[in-house]
Amino acid sequence: MPGTLASRRFSRLRFALTTVVTAVGLIAACATPVDERPAPAPTPGDPHSLTFPRTATYFLNQQDLPPVEELVRYDVVVIDNEWANRKPHEYFDELRHANPRLRLLAYVNVVDHPDQLGTEAYWANRYALWQFDENGESAFPEPWLAHTMDGTPVSEWPESTMTNLTDQATRINGQIFAEYAANWVVDDVWSAGVWDGIFLDVWGDRIYSADRDHWDIDSDGTDEPDDSIYGFGNPWERGVNLAEQIIRQRIPDAILVANGDRTLLTQQLDGRAWEKFADPRADRNPMFDIEQYVSLTAEGEHRRPGLAMTIDKLGAAPHSAQDFQRARYFLAATLLQNGFWAPMGADYDEPAYFDEMDGGGLGPGYLGHPLVADPSPAVLNDPYADGVGSLGHGLFRRDFEHGTVLLNTDDKPREVQLEKPFRRLQGVRDPSTNNGDTVTSVTLQPSDGLVLSSENP
């Protein structure tokens, strides 16, 4: 029987029964058997020592992957964990050979139990996690799903039921769900031997999108209020913390990134992702996002040196002057610290790419290393000196070996006088802004950014 798809839409990958896409025979033909304890993926060089800009893509389409030559443009690539079962091992070897900078993160979501799945051949890892049988029925334990005292399921996404990730969940076969899920990440996802890390979606101290604030976390017939479930130090966060501890202990060298409002603790995670980063169109407060990103990336209790990601949708096939300005703003904000920027088109099945990501052909990491390696919010807010800081209200600068980055968060244009000549990038996508001119001063529009290369890079 053909398989059915779950597709990623809007903010996260979810499980929705959709259209027929492939046959079991074709899937099985391209799948690679998984050894019980394969060697970890190769790691040539330190991914944290990469030059800048650092780029990423967050590609969660379930039907196809982009061509190798498209994916290898990015330094961090997040794809669904099931692709390790759908593609031969040689595919991942080809990616790394083409771009030794590239790091692959497996997308994982253990919070949303799907109502339905397609065939086991296409969803092998999820069949194991959610205990689906050959008839498409899930035997997943009911006490590990979030319910109110009267049995009403709790959901934070359509056509799914939220799991009970609290440390008060019922023990089944000697473990709570948080322990079971953490071991699944290691035994069923990491065991493929092709990943550099794990991207944990819906992974926070609190689940703001749950459709019920009160539910029965310990199956005692009483609904606990949200302020007794969520928040740092409460049952949900304690369960998340336990799962992180297990994953880190079992795969100590893996890159672990959380996509959610997660407190960074005792070097369990490498860092966080910021979805819809600094985007007012997505009801985000740009300055709050930027300040939180800089603060947690510089000072958070993540595994050093850390890996932070910022993710932005620019719209379908971004090509307008407004699209280019928004892209410059998001990238420049990301470059104030050491994160990886993932621009997407209309959704998470459309990678986007801009002049500033490779300097209009200068190559990956064309800016080199920053003069100040890990600026804190205090350093950024101090007057500009020694290669980093503020040029006035809402205006920031960070210098690199081969260029400089400017960010205007103000609501009015700002002129910047440069102490020496710099050169605009020679762009192919936005030649109006990136015209290759040598400049000694530039004017940034409100909510704009600019990347300039050294006059003689």
XYZ file of C-alpha atoms in Angstrom:
457
model
C 0.000 0.000 0.000
C 1.308 3.490 -0.742
C 2.474 5.751 2.039
C 0.960 9.020 3.144
C 2.716 12.173 4.162
C 3.031 14.425 7.107
C 3.940 17.928 6.025
C 5.573 20.864 7.724
C 3.377 23.968 7.598
C 3.459 27.356 9.287
C 5.584 26.927 12.429
C 6.462 23.278 12.890
C 6.393 19.858 11.285
C 3.153 18.109 12.012
C 1.471 14.863 11.144
C -1.458 15.282 8.727
C -2.806 12.564 6.479
C -2.424 13.878 2.935
C -1.717 12.531 -0.520
C -0.179 9.366 -1.849
C 3.461 9.944 -2.754
C 5.355 6.724 -3.157
C 5.242 2.980 -3.010
C 6.743 0.775 -0.344
C 8.953 -0.993 -2.875
C 10.540 2.244 -4.042
C 11.105 3.436 -0.494
C 12.613 0.159 0.613
C 14.927 0.188 -2.389
C 16.533 3.470 -1.326
C 16.601 2.771 2.407
C 19.812 1.765 4.151
C 19.885 -0.931 6.836
C 20.846 0.468 10.238
C 23.369 -1.313 12.415
C 22.663 -1.520 16.128
C 25.725 0.519 17.111
C 27.211 2.209 14.020
C 30.077 4.617 14.204
C 29.092 8.279 14.612
C 29.095 10.574 11.613
C 32.520 11.950 10.620
C 33.420 15.345 12.041
C 36.264 16.941 10.049
C 37.240 20.074 11.944
C 35.425 22.049 14.581
C 32.038 23.305 13.350
C 32.123 26.073 15.936
C 35.319 27.598 14.527
C 33.724 28.374 11.167
C 34.274 31.776 9.627
C 31.369 34.176 9.024
C 28.635 34.534 7.875
C 27.339 31.233 9.212
C 24.360 29.958 7.280
C 21.677 27.313 7.733
C 18.547 25.901 6.175
C 15.496 24.444 7.917
C 14.093 22.165 5.229
C 11.213 19.980 6.402
C 9.475 18.852 3.240
C 8.680 15.131 3.438
C 8.426 14.342 -0.274
C 11.789 15.452 -1.630
C 15.123 16.879 -0.599
C 16.811 19.650 -2.569
C 19.666 18.660 -4.865
C 22.991 18.115 -3.149
C 24.431 21.217 -4.809
C 21.715 23.318 -3.168
C 22.030 21.915 0.354
C 25.813 22.194 0.422
C 25.600 25.986 0.218
C 24.685 25.980 3.930
C 26.760 25.314 7.025
C 23.952 23.761 9.087
C 21.202 21.693 7.475
C 18.144 20.576 9.448
C 16.117 17.807 7.796
C 13.671 15.267 9.169
C 15.166 12.288 10.974
C 13.313 9.884 8.655
C 15.596 10.783 5.721
C 18.284 8.553 7.215
C 15.942 5.634 6.426
C 14.903 6.939 2.998
C 18.275 7.877 1.533
C 21.353 5.667 1.178
C 24.325 6.420 3.401
C 26.258 7.561 0.333
C 23.942 10.550 -0.036
C 25.133 11.955 3.295
C 28.750 11.170 2.449
C 28.309 13.174 -0.746
C 27.011 16.176 1.186
C 29.999 16.189 3.512
C 32.486 15.641 0.749
C 31.071 18.602 -1.178
C 31.111 20.875 1.890
C 33.262 19.893 4.890
C 31.746 22.859 6.788
C 28.284 21.317 6.655
C 26.660 19.867 9.782
C 23.475 17.761 9.589
C 20.876 17.977 12.350
C 18.004 15.509 12.578
C 14.621 17.150 13.146
C 12.808 15.476 16.061
C 9.401 16.138 17.661
C 8.430 13.923 20.601
C 5.615 16.163 21.836
C 2.899 15.687 19.201
C 1.461 12.184 18.848
C -0.117 11.957 15.351
C -3.639 10.683 14.859
C -2.510 8.819 11.726
C 0.663 7.878 9.887
C 1.434 6.455 6.484
C 3.377 3.266 5.823
C 6.074 1.941 8.135
C 8.589 1.944 5.277
C 8.260 5.721 5.015
C 7.884 6.504 8.723
C 10.096 3.869 10.325
C 11.316 5.993 13.238
C 7.872 7.351 14.052
C 6.357 3.870 13.906
C 8.836 2.903 16.624
C 8.276 6.038 18.724
C 4.482 6.049 18.555
C 4.143 2.257 18.519
C 2.100 1.983 15.341
C 1.404 -1.524 14.069
C 1.168 -2.818 10.504
C -2.527 -1.874 10.402
C -1.788 1.762 11.203
C -3.065 1.550 14.781
C -1.074 3.090 17.614
C -0.530 1.133 20.835
C 1.106 4.115 22.495
C 0.194 4.099 26.211
C -2.740 6.405 26.999
C -1.191 7.548 30.324
C 1.692 9.022 28.306
C -0.737 11.310 26.451
C -1.953 14.568 27.971
C -5.602 14.388 29.100
C -7.879 16.250 31.447
C -9.444 14.445 34.393
C -12.506 13.577 32.282
C -10.381 12.088 29.479
C -10.425 15.030 27.063
C -7.174 15.036 25.080
C -4.867 18.061 25.155
C -3.516 19.234 21.821
C -1.099 21.931 20.781
C -1.426 21.200 17.066
C -4.316 19.956 14.891
C -4.736 16.207 14.399
C -2.372 15.348 17.217
C -2.410 14.797 20.968
C 0.273 16.281 23.172
C 2.428 13.862 25.123
C 2.871 13.988 28.890
C 6.496 15.012 29.080
C 6.275 15.867 32.795
C 8.223 13.907 35.380
C 4.851 13.036 36.965
C 3.752 10.846 34.038
C 2.789 7.254 34.818
C 5.669 4.773 34.815
C 5.233 2.028 32.243
C 7.775 -0.792 32.067
C 9.861 1.117 34.573
C 10.097 4.451 32.762
C 8.214 7.675 32.245
C 7.660 9.073 28.772
C 10.556 11.559 29.030
C 12.978 8.663 29.521
C 11.382 6.585 26.767
C 11.529 9.504 24.289
C 15.150 10.327 25.096
C 16.223 6.745 24.514
C 14.282 6.678 21.228
C 16.279 9.713 20.065
C 19.498 7.802 20.648
C 18.451 4.275 19.656
C 16.285 5.041 16.612
C 17.500 8.418 15.308
C 21.158 8.873 16.235
C 21.888 5.202 15.559
C 21.658 5.824 11.797
C 25.227 7.120 11.964
C 24.712 10.039 9.566
C 23.897 12.911 11.929
C 26.054 15.528 13.625
C 23.279 16.502 16.000
C 19.616 16.627 16.955
C 17.162 19.512 16.493
C 14.516 19.205 19.224
C 11.305 20.942 18.174
C 8.555 22.026 20.615
C 11.168 21.875 23.353
C 10.652 24.408 26.094
C 9.899 25.048 29.750
C 6.350 25.845 28.710
C 3.976 24.922 25.876
C 2.094 28.132 25.153
C 0.115 26.657 22.272
C -1.653 23.902 24.264
C -5.436 24.181 23.898
C -6.027 23.512 27.619
C -4.307 25.211 30.527
C -5.426 22.645 33.120
C -4.896 18.909 32.738
C -4.222 15.835 34.824
C -0.449 15.278 34.703
C -0.277 12.438 37.254
C -3.527 10.523 36.528
C -4.899 11.188 40.012
C -8.285 12.465 38.789
C -7.444 16.142 39.371
C -6.492 18.727 36.767
C -3.383 20.696 37.698
C -3.331 24.414 36.706
C -0.843 25.617 34.126
C 1.319 27.428 36.669
C 1.787 24.110 38.475
C 2.659 22.281 35.245
C 4.887 24.657 33.328
C 7.720 27.012 34.088
C 11.274 26.484 35.225
C 11.502 23.908 38.012
C 7.960 22.585 37.499
C 6.979 19.066 36.308
C 7.085 19.751 32.548
C 10.489 21.416 32.714
C 11.821 18.712 35.012
C 10.776 16.086 32.456
C 12.465 18.025 29.648
C 15.566 18.360 31.795
C 15.648 14.621 32.497
C 15.352 13.822 28.786
C 18.205 16.216 27.966
C 20.409 14.620 30.609
C 19.841 11.159 29.147
C 20.509 12.262 25.569
C 23.661 14.176 26.520
C 24.986 11.297 28.610
C 24.422 8.745 25.872
C 25.668 10.855 22.937
C 28.050 13.326 24.577
C 29.506 14.718 21.352
C 26.216 15.357 19.540
C 25.100 18.895 18.730
C 21.774 19.445 20.540
C 19.643 22.462 19.610
C 16.248 23.283 21.142
C 13.501 25.100 19.270
C 11.410 26.549 22.074
C 11.447 28.746 25.147
C 14.003 26.572 26.876
C 16.282 27.477 29.771
C 19.855 26.463 28.956
C 21.227 24.313 31.763
C 24.626 22.913 32.691
C 25.867 22.495 29.128
C 23.197 19.965 28.197
C 22.265 21.817 25.000
C 24.538 23.481 22.489
C 22.032 26.273 22.038
C 18.606 27.402 20.928
C 16.771 28.268 17.746
C 14.737 31.445 17.266
C 11.898 30.892 14.806
C 10.464 33.999 13.064
C 13.492 35.785 14.465
C 13.067 39.531 15.021
C 10.199 39.629 12.523
C 7.439 42.128 13.355
C 5.275 40.659 10.583
C 5.129 37.477 12.650
C 4.168 39.428 15.793
C 7.714 39.263 17.145
C 9.346 42.127 19.024
C 12.610 42.584 17.109
C 14.594 44.131 19.954
C 13.422 41.514 22.452
C 14.474 38.714 20.098
C 17.841 40.309 19.319
C 18.636 41.025 22.970
C 17.605 37.519 24.062
C 19.556 35.902 21.232
C 22.724 37.877 21.990
C 22.409 37.338 25.733
C 21.753 33.593 25.682
C 24.301 32.919 22.948
C 27.014 34.860 24.779
C 26.165 34.050 28.379
C 23.753 31.104 28.511
C 24.657 27.819 30.182
C 25.013 25.962 26.898
C 27.799 23.619 25.888
C 30.672 25.786 24.754
C 31.191 27.359 22.341
C 27.540 26.803 21.398
C 25.384 26.677 18.300
C 22.489 29.114 17.930
C 20.137 29.330 14.940
C 17.866 32.094 13.744
C 15.110 31.223 11.256
C 13.077 33.596 9.085
C 10.471 33.280 6.345
C 10.862 35.896 3.623
C 7.861 35.005 1.484
C 7.510 33.071 -1.758
C 10.694 33.234 -3.862
C 11.876 36.475 -2.191
C 12.983 38.935 -4.839
C 11.683 42.429 -4.036
C 13.632 45.330 -2.557
C 11.602 44.911 0.615
C 12.479 41.204 0.770
C 16.162 42.025 0.372
C 16.018 44.655 3.115
C 14.323 42.255 5.515
C 16.948 39.627 4.724
C 19.792 42.074 5.380
C 18.206 43.042 8.691
C 17.789 39.464 9.930
C 21.287 38.427 8.841
C 22.952 41.532 10.281
C 21.140 40.964 13.591
C 22.351 37.364 13.608
C 25.905 38.518 12.904
C 25.931 40.572 16.106
C 26.617 37.229 17.768
C 27.812 33.850 16.520
C 24.616 32.214 15.251
C 23.673 30.510 11.990
C 20.971 32.246 9.928
C 18.370 30.131 8.111
C 16.352 32.148 5.564
C 13.350 30.381 4.050
C 10.830 31.358 1.400
C 7.093 31.041 1.961
C 7.483 27.926 4.080
C 9.946 25.319 5.275
C 10.103 23.614 1.904
C 11.684 26.588 0.115
C 15.292 27.422 1.000
C 16.353 30.977 0.245
C 19.744 32.459 -0.515
C 21.004 36.042 -0.672
C 24.126 37.905 -1.821
C 25.221 38.518 1.742
C 25.480 34.794 2.506
C 28.483 34.186 0.239
C 29.454 37.768 -0.517
C 28.022 37.651 -4.017
C 30.460 34.907 -4.981
C 33.361 35.575 -2.590
C 32.702 32.190 -1.009
C 31.491 30.698 2.290
C 32.743 32.507 5.366
C 34.091 35.393 3.300
C 34.117 37.795 6.270
C 36.558 35.643 8.224
C 36.588 35.678 12.001
C 35.182 38.527 14.124
C 37.586 40.875 15.867
C 35.586 40.382 19.090
C 34.696 36.721 19.300
C 31.692 36.544 21.603
C 30.192 39.957 22.401
C 27.786 40.274 25.307
C 24.811 42.643 25.296
C 26.830 45.065 27.432
C 29.672 45.112 24.900
C 27.258 45.702 22.017
C 25.585 48.562 23.859
C 28.873 50.253 24.769
C 30.175 52.901 22.357
C 31.819 51.332 19.322
C 35.492 50.508 19.985
C 37.932 47.761 19.039
C 35.640 46.317 16.420
C 32.235 46.132 18.066
C 29.608 48.282 19.753
C 26.974 50.959 19.365
C 27.199 53.881 16.946
C 24.284 55.629 18.615
C 20.689 54.883 19.464
C 19.638 51.661 17.764
C 22.717 51.483 15.520
C 25.267 48.670 15.916
C 28.496 47.580 14.278
C 30.617 44.435 14.406
C 33.893 44.099 12.519
C 35.434 41.007 10.979
C 38.809 40.177 9.450
C 37.554 40.991 5.958
C 34.664 43.370 6.446
C 32.077 44.913 8.723
C 28.369 44.527 9.514
C 25.973 47.375 10.352
C 22.485 47.094 11.830
C 19.934 49.892 12.164
C 17.132 48.989 14.581
C 15.942 52.589 14.754
C 12.775 53.927 13.120
C 14.608 56.543 11.069
C 17.468 56.501 8.530
C 20.968 56.620 9.998
C 24.176 57.701 8.294
C 27.440 55.961 9.192
C 30.823 57.526 8.537
C 33.497 54.891 7.977
C 37.085 55.369 9.110
C 38.461 53.859 5.888
C 37.109 52.782 2.516
C 34.974 49.666 2.390
C 33.378 48.029 -0.585
C 29.777 47.061 -1.158
C 29.345 43.467 -2.179
C 29.094 42.750 -5.901
C 25.649 41.177 -5.855
C 23.780 39.016 -8.297
C 20.412 38.960 -6.523
C 20.309 42.536 -5.256
C 22.665 44.546 -7.488
C 20.953 47.767 -6.515
C 22.251 47.616 -2.944
C 25.211 45.354 -3.622
C 26.719 47.253 -6.549
C 30.412 46.778 -5.748
C 31.034 50.498 -5.078
C 33.759 51.688 -2.734
C 32.265 53.783 0.070
C 33.429 55.859 3.013
C 29.918 56.505 4.318
C 26.571 54.738 4.008
C 22.979 55.449 5.005
C 20.892 52.658 6.499
C 17.129 52.825 6.274
C 14.981 51.965 9.315
C 15.130 48.247 10.146
C 17.949 47.608 7.710
C 21.355 46.002 7.752
C 24.405 46.122 5.544
C 27.446 43.924 4.979
C 30.573 45.591 3.591
C 33.813 43.892 2.618
C 37.266 45.292 3.173
C 38.559 47.385 0.291
C 41.275 44.820 -0.403
C 39.910 41.545 1.026
